[in-house]
Tab-separated table of C-alpha atoms and ligand atoms in Angstrom:
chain	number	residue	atom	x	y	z
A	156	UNK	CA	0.000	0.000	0.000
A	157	UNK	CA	1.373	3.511	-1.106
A	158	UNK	CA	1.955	5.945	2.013
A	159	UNK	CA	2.990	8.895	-0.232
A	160	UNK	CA	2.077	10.422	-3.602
A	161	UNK	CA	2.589	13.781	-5.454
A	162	UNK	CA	0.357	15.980	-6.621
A	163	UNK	CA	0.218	17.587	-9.222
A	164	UNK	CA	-2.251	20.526	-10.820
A	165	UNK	CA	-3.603	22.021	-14.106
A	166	UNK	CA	-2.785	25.742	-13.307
A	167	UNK	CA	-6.284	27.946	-14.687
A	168	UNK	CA	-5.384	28.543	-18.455
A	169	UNK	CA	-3.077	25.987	-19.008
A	170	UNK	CA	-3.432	22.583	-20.020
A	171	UNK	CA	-0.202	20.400	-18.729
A	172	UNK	CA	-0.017	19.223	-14.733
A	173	UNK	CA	2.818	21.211	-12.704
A	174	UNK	CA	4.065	19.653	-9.401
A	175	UNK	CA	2.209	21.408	-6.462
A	176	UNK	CA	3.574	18.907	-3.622
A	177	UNK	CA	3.739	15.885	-1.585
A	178	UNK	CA	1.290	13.862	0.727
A	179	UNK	CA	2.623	11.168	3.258
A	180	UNK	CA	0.468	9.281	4.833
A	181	UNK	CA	1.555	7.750	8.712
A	182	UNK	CA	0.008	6.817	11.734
A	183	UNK	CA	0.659	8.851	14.895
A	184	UNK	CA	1.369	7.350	18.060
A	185	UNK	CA	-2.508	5.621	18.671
A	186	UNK	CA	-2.556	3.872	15.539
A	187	UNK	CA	-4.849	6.402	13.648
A	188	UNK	CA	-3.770	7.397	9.968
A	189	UNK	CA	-2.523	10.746	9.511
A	190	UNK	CA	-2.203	12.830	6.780
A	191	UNK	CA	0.428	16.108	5.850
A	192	UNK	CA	0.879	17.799	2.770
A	193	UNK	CA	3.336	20.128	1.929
A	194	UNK	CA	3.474	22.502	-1.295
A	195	UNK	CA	6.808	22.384	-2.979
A	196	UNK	CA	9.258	25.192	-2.788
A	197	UNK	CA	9.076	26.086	-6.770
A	198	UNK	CA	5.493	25.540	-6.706
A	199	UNK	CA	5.050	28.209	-4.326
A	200	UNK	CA	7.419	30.662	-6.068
A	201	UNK	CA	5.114	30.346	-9.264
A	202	UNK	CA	3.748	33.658	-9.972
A	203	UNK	CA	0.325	31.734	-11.132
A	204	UNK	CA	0.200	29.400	-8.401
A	205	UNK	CA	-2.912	28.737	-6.544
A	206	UNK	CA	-4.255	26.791	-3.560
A	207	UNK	CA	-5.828	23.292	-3.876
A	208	UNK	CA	-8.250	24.216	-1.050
A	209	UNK	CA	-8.220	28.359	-0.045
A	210	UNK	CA	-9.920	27.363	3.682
A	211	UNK	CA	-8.016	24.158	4.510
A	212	UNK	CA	-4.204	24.322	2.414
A	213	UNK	CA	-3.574	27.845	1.676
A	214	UNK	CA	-0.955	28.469	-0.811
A	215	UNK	CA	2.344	28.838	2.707
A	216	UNK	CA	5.280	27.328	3.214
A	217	UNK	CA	4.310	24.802	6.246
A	218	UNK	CA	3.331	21.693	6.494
A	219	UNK	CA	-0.050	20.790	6.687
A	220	UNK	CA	-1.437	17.765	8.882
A	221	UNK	CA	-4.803	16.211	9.037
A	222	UNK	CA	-6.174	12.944	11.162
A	223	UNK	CA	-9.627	12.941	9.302
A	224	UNK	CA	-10.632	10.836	6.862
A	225	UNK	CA	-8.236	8.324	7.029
A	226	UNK	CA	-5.279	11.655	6.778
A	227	UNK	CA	-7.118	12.336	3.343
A	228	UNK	CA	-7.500	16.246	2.800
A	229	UNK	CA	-10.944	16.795	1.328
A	230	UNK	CA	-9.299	18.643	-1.492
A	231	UNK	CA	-7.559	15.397	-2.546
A	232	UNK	CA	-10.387	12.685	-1.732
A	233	UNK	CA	-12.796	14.907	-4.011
A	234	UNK	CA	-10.873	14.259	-6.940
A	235	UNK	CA	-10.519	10.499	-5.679
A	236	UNK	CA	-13.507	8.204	-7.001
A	237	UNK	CA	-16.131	7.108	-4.735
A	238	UNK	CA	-18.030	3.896	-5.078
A	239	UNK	CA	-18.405	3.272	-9.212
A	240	UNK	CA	-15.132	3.935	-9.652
A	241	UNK	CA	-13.516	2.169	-6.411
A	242	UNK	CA	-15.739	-0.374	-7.326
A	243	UNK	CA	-13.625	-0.726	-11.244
A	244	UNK	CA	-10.401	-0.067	-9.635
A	245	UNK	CA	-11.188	-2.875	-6.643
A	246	UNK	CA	-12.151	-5.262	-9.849
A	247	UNK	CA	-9.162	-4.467	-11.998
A	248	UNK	CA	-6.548	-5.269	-9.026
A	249	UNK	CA	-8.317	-8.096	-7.648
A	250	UNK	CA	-9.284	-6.757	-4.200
A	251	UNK	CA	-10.796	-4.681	-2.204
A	252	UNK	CA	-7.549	-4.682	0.521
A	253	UNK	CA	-6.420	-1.144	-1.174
A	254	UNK	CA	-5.482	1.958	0.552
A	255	UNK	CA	-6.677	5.280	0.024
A	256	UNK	CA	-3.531	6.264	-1.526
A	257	UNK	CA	-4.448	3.212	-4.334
A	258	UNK	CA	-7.481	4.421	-5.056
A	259	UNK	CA	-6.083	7.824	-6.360
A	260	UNK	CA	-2.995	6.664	-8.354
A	261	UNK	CA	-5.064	3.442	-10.016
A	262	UNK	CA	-7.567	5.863	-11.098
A	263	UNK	CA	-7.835	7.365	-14.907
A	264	UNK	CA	-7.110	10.752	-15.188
A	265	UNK	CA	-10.358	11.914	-15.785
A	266	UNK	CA	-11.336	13.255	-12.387
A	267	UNK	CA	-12.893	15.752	-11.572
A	268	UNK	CA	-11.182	18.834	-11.244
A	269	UNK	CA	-7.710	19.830	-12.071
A	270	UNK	CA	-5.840	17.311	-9.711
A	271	UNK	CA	-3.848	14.497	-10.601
A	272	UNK	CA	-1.567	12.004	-8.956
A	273	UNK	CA	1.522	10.027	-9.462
A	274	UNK	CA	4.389	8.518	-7.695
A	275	UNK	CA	7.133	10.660	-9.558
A	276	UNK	CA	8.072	14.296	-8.748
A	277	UNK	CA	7.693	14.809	-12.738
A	278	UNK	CA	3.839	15.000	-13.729
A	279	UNK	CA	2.693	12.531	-16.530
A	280	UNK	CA	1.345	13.733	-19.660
A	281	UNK	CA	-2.623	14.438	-19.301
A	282	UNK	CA	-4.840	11.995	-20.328
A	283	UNK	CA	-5.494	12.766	-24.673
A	284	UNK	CA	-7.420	9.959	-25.395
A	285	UNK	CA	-11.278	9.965	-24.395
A	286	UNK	CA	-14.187	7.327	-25.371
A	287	UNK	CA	-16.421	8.704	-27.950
A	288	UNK	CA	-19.712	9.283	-27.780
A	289	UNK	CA	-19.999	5.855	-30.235
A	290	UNK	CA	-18.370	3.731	-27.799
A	291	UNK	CA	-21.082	4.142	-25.444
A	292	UNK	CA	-22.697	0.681	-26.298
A	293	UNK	CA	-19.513	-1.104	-25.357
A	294	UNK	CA	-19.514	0.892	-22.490
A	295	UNK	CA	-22.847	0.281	-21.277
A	296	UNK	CA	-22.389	-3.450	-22.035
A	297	UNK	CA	-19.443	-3.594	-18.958
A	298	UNK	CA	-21.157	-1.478	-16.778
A	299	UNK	CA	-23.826	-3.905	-16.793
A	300	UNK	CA	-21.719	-6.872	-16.714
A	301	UNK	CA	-19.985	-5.327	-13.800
A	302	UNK	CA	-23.380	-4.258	-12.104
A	303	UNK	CA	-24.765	-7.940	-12.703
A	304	UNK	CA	-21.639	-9.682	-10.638
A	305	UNK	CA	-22.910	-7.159	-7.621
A	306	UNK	CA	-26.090	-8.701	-7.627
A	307	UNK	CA	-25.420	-12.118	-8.191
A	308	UNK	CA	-22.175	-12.925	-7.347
A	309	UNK	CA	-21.960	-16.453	-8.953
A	310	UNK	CA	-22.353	-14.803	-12.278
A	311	UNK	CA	-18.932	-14.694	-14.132
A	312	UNK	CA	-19.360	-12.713	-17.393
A	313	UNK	CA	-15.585	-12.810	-18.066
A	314	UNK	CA	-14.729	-8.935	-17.883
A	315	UNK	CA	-11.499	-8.403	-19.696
A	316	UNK	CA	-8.995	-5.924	-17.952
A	317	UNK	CA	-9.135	-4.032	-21.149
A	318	UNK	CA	-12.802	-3.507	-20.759
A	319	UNK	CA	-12.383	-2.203	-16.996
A	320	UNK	CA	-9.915	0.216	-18.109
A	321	UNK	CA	-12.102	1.252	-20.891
A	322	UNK	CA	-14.594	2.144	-18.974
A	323	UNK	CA	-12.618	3.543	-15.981
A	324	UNK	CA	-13.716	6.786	-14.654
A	325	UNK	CA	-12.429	8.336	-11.456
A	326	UNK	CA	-15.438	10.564	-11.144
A	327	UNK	CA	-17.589	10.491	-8.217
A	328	UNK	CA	-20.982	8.796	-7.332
A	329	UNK	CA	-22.681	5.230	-6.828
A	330	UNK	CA	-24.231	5.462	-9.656
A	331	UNK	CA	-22.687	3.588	-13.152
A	332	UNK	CA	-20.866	6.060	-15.476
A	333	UNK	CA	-18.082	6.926	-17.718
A	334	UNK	CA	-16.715	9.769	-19.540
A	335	UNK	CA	-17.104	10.324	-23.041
A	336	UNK	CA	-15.897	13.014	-25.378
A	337	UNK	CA	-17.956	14.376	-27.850
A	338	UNK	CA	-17.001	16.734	-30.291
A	339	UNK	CA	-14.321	19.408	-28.657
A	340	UNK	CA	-16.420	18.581	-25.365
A	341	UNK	CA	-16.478	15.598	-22.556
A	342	UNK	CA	-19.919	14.450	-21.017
A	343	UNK	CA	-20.544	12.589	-17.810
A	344	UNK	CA	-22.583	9.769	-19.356
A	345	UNK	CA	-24.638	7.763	-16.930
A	346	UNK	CA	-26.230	4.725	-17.227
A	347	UNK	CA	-29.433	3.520	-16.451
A	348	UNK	CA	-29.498	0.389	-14.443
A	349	UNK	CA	-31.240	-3.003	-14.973
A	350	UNK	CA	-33.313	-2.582	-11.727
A	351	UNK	CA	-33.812	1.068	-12.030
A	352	UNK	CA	-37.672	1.644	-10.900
A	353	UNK	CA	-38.080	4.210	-13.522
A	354	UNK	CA	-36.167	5.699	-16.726
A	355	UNK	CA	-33.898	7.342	-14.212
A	356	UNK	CA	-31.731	9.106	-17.351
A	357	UNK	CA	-34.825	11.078	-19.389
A	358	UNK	CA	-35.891	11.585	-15.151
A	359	UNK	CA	-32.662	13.777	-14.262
A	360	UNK	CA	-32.636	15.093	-17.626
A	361	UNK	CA	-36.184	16.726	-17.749
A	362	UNK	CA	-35.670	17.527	-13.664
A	363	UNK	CA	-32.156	19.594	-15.027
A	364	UNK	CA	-34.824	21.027	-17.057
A	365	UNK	CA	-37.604	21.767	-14.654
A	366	UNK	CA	-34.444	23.420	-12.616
A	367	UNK	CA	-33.432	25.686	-15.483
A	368	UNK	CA	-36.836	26.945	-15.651
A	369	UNK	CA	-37.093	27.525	-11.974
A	370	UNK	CA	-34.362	30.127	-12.603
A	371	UNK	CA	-31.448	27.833	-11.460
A	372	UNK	CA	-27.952	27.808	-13.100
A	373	UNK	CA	-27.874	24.065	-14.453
A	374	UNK	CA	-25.310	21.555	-16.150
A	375	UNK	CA	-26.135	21.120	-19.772
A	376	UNK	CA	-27.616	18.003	-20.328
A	377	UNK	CA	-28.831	15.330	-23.104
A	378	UNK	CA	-30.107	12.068	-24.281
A	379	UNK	CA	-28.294	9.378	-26.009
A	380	UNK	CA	-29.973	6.439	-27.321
A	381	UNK	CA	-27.937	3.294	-26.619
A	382	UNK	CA	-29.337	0.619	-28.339
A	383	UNK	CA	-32.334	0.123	-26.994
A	384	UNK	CA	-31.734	2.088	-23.535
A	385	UNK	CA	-30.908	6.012	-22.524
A	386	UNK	CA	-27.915	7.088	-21.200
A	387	UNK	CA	-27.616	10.812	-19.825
A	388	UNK	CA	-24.976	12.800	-20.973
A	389	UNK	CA	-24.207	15.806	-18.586
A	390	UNK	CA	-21.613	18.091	-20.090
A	391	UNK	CA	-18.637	18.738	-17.380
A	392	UNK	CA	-18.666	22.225	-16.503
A	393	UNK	CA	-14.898	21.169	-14.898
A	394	UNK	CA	-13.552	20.996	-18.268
A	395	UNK	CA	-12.921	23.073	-21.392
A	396	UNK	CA	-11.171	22.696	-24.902
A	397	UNK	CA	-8.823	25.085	-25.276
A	398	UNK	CA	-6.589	25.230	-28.199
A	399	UNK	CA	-3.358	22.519	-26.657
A	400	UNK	CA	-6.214	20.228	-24.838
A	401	UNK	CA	-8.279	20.534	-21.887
A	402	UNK	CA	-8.484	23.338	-19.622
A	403	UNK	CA	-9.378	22.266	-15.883
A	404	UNK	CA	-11.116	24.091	-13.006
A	405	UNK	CA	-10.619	23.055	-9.688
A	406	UNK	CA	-13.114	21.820	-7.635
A	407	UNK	CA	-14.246	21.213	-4.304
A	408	UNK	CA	-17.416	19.807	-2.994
A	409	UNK	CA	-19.551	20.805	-0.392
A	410	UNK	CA	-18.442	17.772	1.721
A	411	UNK	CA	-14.909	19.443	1.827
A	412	UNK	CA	-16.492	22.626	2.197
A	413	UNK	CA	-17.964	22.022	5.340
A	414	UNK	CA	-15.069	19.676	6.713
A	415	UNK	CA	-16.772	16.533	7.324
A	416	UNK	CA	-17.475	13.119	5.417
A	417	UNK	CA	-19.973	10.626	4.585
A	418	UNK	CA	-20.432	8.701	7.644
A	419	UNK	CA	-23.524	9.262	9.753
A	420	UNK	CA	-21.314	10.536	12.794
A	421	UNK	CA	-20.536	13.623	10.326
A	422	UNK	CA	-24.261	14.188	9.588
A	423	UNK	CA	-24.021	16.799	12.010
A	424	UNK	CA	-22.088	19.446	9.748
A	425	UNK	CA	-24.731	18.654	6.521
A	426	UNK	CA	-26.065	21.562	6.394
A	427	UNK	CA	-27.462	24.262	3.769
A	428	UNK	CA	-26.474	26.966	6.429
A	429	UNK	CA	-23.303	26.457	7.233
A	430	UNK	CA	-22.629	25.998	3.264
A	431	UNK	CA	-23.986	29.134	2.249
A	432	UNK	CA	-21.467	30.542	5.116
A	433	UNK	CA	-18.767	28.744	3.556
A	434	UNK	CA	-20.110	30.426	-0.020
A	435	UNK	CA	-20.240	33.615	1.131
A	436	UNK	CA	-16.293	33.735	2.491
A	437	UNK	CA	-15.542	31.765	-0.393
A	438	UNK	CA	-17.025	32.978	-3.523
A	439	UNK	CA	-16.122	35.721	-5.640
A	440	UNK	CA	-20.283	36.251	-6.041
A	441	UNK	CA	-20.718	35.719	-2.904
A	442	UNK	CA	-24.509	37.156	-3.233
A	443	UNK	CA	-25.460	36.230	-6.049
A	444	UNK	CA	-24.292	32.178	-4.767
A	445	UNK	CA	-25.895	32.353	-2.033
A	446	UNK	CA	-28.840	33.095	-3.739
A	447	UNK	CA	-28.435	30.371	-6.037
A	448	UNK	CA	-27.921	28.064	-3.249
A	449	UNK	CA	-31.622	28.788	-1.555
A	450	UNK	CA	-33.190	28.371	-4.898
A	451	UNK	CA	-31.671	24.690	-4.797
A	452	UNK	CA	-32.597	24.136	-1.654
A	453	UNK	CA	-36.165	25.119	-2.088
A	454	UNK	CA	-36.113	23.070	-5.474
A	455	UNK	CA	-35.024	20.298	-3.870
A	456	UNK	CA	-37.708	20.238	-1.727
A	457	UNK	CA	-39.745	20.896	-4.481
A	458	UNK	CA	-39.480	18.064	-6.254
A	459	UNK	CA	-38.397	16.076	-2.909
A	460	UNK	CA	-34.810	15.473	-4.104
A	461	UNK	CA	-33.793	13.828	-0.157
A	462	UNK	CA	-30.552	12.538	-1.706
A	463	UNK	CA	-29.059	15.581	-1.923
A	464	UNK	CA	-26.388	15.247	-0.302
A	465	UNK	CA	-23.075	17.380	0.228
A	466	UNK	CA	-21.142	15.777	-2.890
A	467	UNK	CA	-24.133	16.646	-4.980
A	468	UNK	CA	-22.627	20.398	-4.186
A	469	UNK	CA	-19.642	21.794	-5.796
A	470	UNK	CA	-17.760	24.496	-5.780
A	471	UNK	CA	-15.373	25.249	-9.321
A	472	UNK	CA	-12.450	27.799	-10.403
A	473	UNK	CA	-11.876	28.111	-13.981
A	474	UNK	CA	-9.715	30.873	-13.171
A	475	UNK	CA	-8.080	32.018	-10.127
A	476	UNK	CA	-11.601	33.053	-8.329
A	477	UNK	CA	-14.466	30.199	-6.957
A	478	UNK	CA	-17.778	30.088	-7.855
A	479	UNK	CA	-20.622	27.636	-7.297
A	480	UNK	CA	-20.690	25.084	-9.553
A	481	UNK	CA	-24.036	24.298	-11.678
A	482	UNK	CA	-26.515	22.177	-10.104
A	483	UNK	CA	-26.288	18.305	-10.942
A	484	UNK	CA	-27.619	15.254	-10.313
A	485	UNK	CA	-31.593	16.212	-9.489
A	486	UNK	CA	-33.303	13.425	-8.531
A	487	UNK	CA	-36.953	12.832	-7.641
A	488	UNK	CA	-37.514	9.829	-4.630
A	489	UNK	CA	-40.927	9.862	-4.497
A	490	UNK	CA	-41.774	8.701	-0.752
A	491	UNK	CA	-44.600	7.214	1.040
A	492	UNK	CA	-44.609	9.395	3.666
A	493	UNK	CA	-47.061	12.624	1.914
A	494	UNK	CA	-47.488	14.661	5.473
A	495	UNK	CA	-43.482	14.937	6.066
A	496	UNK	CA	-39.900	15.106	4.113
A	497	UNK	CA	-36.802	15.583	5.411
A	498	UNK	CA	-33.597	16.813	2.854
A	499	UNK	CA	-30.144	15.547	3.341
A	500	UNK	CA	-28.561	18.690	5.181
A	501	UNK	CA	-30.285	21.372	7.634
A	502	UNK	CA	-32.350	23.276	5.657
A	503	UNK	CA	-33.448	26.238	8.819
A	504	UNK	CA	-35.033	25.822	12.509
A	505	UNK	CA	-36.842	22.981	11.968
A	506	UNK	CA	-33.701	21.329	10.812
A	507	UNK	CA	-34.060	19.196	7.472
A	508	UNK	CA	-37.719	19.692	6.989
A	509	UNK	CA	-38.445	20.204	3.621
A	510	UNK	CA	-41.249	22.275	4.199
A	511	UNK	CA	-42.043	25.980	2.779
A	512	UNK	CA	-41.996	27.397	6.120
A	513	UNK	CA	-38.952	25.945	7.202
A	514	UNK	CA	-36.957	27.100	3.930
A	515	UNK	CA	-37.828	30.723	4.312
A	516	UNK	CA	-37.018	30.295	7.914
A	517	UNK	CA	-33.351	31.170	8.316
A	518	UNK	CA	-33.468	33.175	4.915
A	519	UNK	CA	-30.799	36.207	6.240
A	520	UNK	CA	-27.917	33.637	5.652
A	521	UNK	CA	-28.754	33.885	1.696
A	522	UNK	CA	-28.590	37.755	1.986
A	523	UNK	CA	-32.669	37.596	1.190
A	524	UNK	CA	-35.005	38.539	3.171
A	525	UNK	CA	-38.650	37.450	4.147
A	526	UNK	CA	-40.603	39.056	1.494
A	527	UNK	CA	-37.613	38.201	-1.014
A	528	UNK	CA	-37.554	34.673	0.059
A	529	UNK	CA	-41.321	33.942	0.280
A	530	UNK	CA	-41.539	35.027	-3.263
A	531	UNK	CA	-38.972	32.359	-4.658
A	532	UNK	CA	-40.733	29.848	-3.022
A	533	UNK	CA	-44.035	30.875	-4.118
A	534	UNK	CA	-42.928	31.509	-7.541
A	535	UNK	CA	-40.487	27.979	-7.687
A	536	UNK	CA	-43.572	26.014	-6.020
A	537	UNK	CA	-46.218	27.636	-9.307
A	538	UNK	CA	-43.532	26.438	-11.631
A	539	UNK	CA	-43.048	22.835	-10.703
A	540	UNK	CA	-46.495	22.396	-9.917
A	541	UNK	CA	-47.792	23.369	-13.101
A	542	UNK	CA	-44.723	22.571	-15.337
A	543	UNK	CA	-42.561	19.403	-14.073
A	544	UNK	CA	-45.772	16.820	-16.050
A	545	UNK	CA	-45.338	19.069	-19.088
A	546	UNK	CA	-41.663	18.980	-19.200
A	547	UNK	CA	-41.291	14.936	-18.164
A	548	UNK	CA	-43.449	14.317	-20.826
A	549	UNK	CA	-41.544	17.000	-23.465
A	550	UNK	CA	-38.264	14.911	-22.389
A	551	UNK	CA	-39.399	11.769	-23.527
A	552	UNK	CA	-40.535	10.270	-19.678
A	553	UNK	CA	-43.059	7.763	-20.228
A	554	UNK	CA	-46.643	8.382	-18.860
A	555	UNK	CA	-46.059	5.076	-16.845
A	556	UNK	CA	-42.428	6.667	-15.350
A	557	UNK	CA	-44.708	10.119	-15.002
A	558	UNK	CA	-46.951	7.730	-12.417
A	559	UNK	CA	-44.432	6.760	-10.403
A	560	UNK	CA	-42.606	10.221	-9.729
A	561	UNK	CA	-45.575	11.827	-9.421
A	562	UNK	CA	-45.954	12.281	-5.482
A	563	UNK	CA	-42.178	13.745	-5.499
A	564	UNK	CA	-43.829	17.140	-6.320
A	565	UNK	CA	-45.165	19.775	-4.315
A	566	UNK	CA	-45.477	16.897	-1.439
A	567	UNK	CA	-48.901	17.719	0.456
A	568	UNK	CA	-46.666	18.468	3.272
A	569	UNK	CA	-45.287	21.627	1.944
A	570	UNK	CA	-47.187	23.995	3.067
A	571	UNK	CA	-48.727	22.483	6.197
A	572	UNK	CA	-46.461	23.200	9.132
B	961	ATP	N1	-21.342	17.929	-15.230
B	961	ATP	C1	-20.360	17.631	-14.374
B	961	ATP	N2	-19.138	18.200	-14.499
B	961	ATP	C2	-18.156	17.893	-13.637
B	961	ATP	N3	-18.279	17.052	-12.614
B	961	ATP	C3	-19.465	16.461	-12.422
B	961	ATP	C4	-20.561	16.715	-13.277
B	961	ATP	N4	-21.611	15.973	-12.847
B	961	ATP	C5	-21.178	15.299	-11.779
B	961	ATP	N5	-19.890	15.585	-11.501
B	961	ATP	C6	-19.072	15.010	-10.423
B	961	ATP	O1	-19.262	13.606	-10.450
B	961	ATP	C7	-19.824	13.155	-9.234
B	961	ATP	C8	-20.865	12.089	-9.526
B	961	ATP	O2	-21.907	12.622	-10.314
B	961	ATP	P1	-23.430	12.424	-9.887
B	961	ATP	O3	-23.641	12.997	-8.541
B	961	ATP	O4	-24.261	12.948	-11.008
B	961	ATP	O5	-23.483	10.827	-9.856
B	961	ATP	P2	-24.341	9.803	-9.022
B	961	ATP	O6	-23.680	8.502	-9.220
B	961	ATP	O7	-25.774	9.946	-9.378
B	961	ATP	O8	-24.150	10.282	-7.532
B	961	ATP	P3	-24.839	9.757	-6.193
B	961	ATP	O9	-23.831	8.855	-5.573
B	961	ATP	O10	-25.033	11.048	-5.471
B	961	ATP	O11	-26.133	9.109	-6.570
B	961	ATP	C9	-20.371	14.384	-8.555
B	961	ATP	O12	-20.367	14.255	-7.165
B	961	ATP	C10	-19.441	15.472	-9.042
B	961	ATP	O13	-18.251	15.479	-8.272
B	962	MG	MG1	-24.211	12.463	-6.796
């Protein structure tokens, strides 16, 4: 198991990785892992150079030491991949006995944002050859074969290495997905799966829709027809051709935002306040962000998106300066429950109600104010009310798939605390 690594960045404008320094991983004197990161002296006499993370390793000469997360910074496990892509990587070496460390230099370089990671002070060459948009078939075929040994384990479909590393994608997410390249752009294509209740692909699509016409900033989205099936493209908004290859913005998701992790002992810090605190220090817009980020909030509740969690939040730098990122991954769960919903993260003082009252309730931390904020949510509440059937249907979601999502919007709840 690897206990060190460099890292290495795309600086904003350029194309190639630069060094930007070292991570060792140890274990202090109880056993626990812990994590320090240094920049490296040339880095930090660049005139361009920037920091990976502005509120946890600022661009100074010192070393930097964490115990959470295994002695992962945030900065560095957001570009790592979570459980598709851990789940390829575990595959391709033939267990799941890897450390974290593993996970980020077995990955493709097709993370997200502008990190990389290698075991030489030199950087690699980026990564020049993507799937095309045509390859998509064969990539949906080993998805599935990989997603039918989960579920029955007995089943042996004979995945090749050379299909695992054809369809290896570091990004993020449980869900199955690659990265294709399309024209001078690259798409986050996923899949639908086999047990999928609904057409979840044309479902995100039209709710990235729904969003946009609610006002919010949204990635750009289509449909590919594989085969018989859809597959979602969502164009990365971390990514951009420039004339030598692709330029990178960094990125950072809420998660690392708000310094805490997946596990329910971190629930605590999940929260749409302290977020839009962590916006409003960070970003260059800091208004007009933490704006955005209440019209996601109440959209979420909207259309009773619970899994949105605080890696379904990013923040991105093209350029030297952060911004939110734009919204992704919009997902309906349509729940038994009609009289009460909860969201992922504390949404105001009744904590992760996702009720109209409760949304409006803490509505100073947006920089809105009552009036302001009522009228979003009145406004957001007319729109997917009278237009989410309209656009499902306009997107090509079945009437049968229209059925089942139905109770996700405007939950009777909404207005009755
Ligand atoms: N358009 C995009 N551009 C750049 N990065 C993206 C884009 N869409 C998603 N990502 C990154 O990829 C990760 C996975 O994407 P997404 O959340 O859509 O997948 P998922 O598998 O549905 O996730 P979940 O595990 O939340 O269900 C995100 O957390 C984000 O870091
Ligand atoms: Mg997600």
């Amino acid at each position: 198991m690897s206990s060190e690594l460099f890292v290495y960045v795309v600086l904003p404008g350029r194309t190639d990785f630069v060094t930007a320094g070292r991570l060792v991983l140890s274990t202090d004197r109880l056993g626990n892992p812990r994590g320090r990161f240094v920049y490296g002296r040339r880095y930090l006499e660049r005139d361009d150079a920037v920091a990976l993370d502005p509120l946890e390793l600022q661009l100074e000469d010192r070393t930097f030491e964490t115990l959470r997360m295994n002695g992962l910074f945030g900065a560095l496990r957001d570009a790592g991949p979570d459980y598709w892509g851990r789940r390829i990587i575990e595959r391709h070496a033939g267990t799941a006995a890897l450390g974290e460390l593993d996970y980020l230099l077995q990955s493709p370089d097709d993370r997200a944002g502008a990190l990389g990671f290698g075991l030489n002070v030199e950087p690699p060459a980026p990564m020049r050859r993507y799937n095309r948009t045509i390859e998509l078939a064969r990539l949906q075929e080993i998805a599935d074969a990989l997603l039918r040994e989960e579920m029955e384990p007995d089943h042996s479909d004979h995945i090749q290495a050379q299909d695992l590393l054809l369809l290896g994608t570091s990004m993020g997410g449980a869900r199955p997905k690659a990265v294709v390249e399309d024209g001078d752009a690259l798409w986050v294509a996923k899949f639908n799966r086999p047990d999928d209740r609904w057409n979840q692909a044309r479902v995100e699509h039209a709710m990235l829709r729904l969003g946009q016409e609610c006002g919010l900033h949204v990635a750009q989205s289509r449909i590919a027809q594989v085969g018989s099936r859809d597959a979602l493209l969502v164009r990365r908004f971390d990514r951009e051709h420039g004339e030598a290859g692709y330029l990178r913005a960094r990125m950072l998701s809420a998660l690392t935002l708000l310094r805490t992790g997946d596990s329910h002992r971190d629930r605590e810090r999940w929260s749409y306040l302290l977020l839009v605190e962590e916006l409003r220090r960070l970003c260059a817009d800091a208004p007009g962000d933490a704006r955005e980020l209440f019209r996601r909030m109440v959209f979420n509740a909207l259309i009773s998106n619970t899994d949105d969690h605080p890696r379904n939040h990013a923040v991105i730098a093209p350029q030297a300066a952060w911004q939110l990122s734009p919204a992704y991954d919009l997902t309906p769960m349509p729940q038994v429950s009609l009289e009460r919903r909860d969201l992922a993260m504390t949404v105001g003082d009744l904590g992760r109600r996702a009720s109209a009252r409760n949304l409006v309730s803490q509505c100073a931390r947006f920089l809105l104010t009552p009036d302001e904020a009522g009228d979003i949510v009145n406004q957001m509440e007319q729109i997917v009310r009278s237009r989410w059937y309209q656009v499902a249907r306009r997107e090509g979601v079945s009437e049968r798939d229209c059925e089942a999502i139905s109770s996700s919007f405007v939950y009777e709840g909404f207005r009755l605390d």
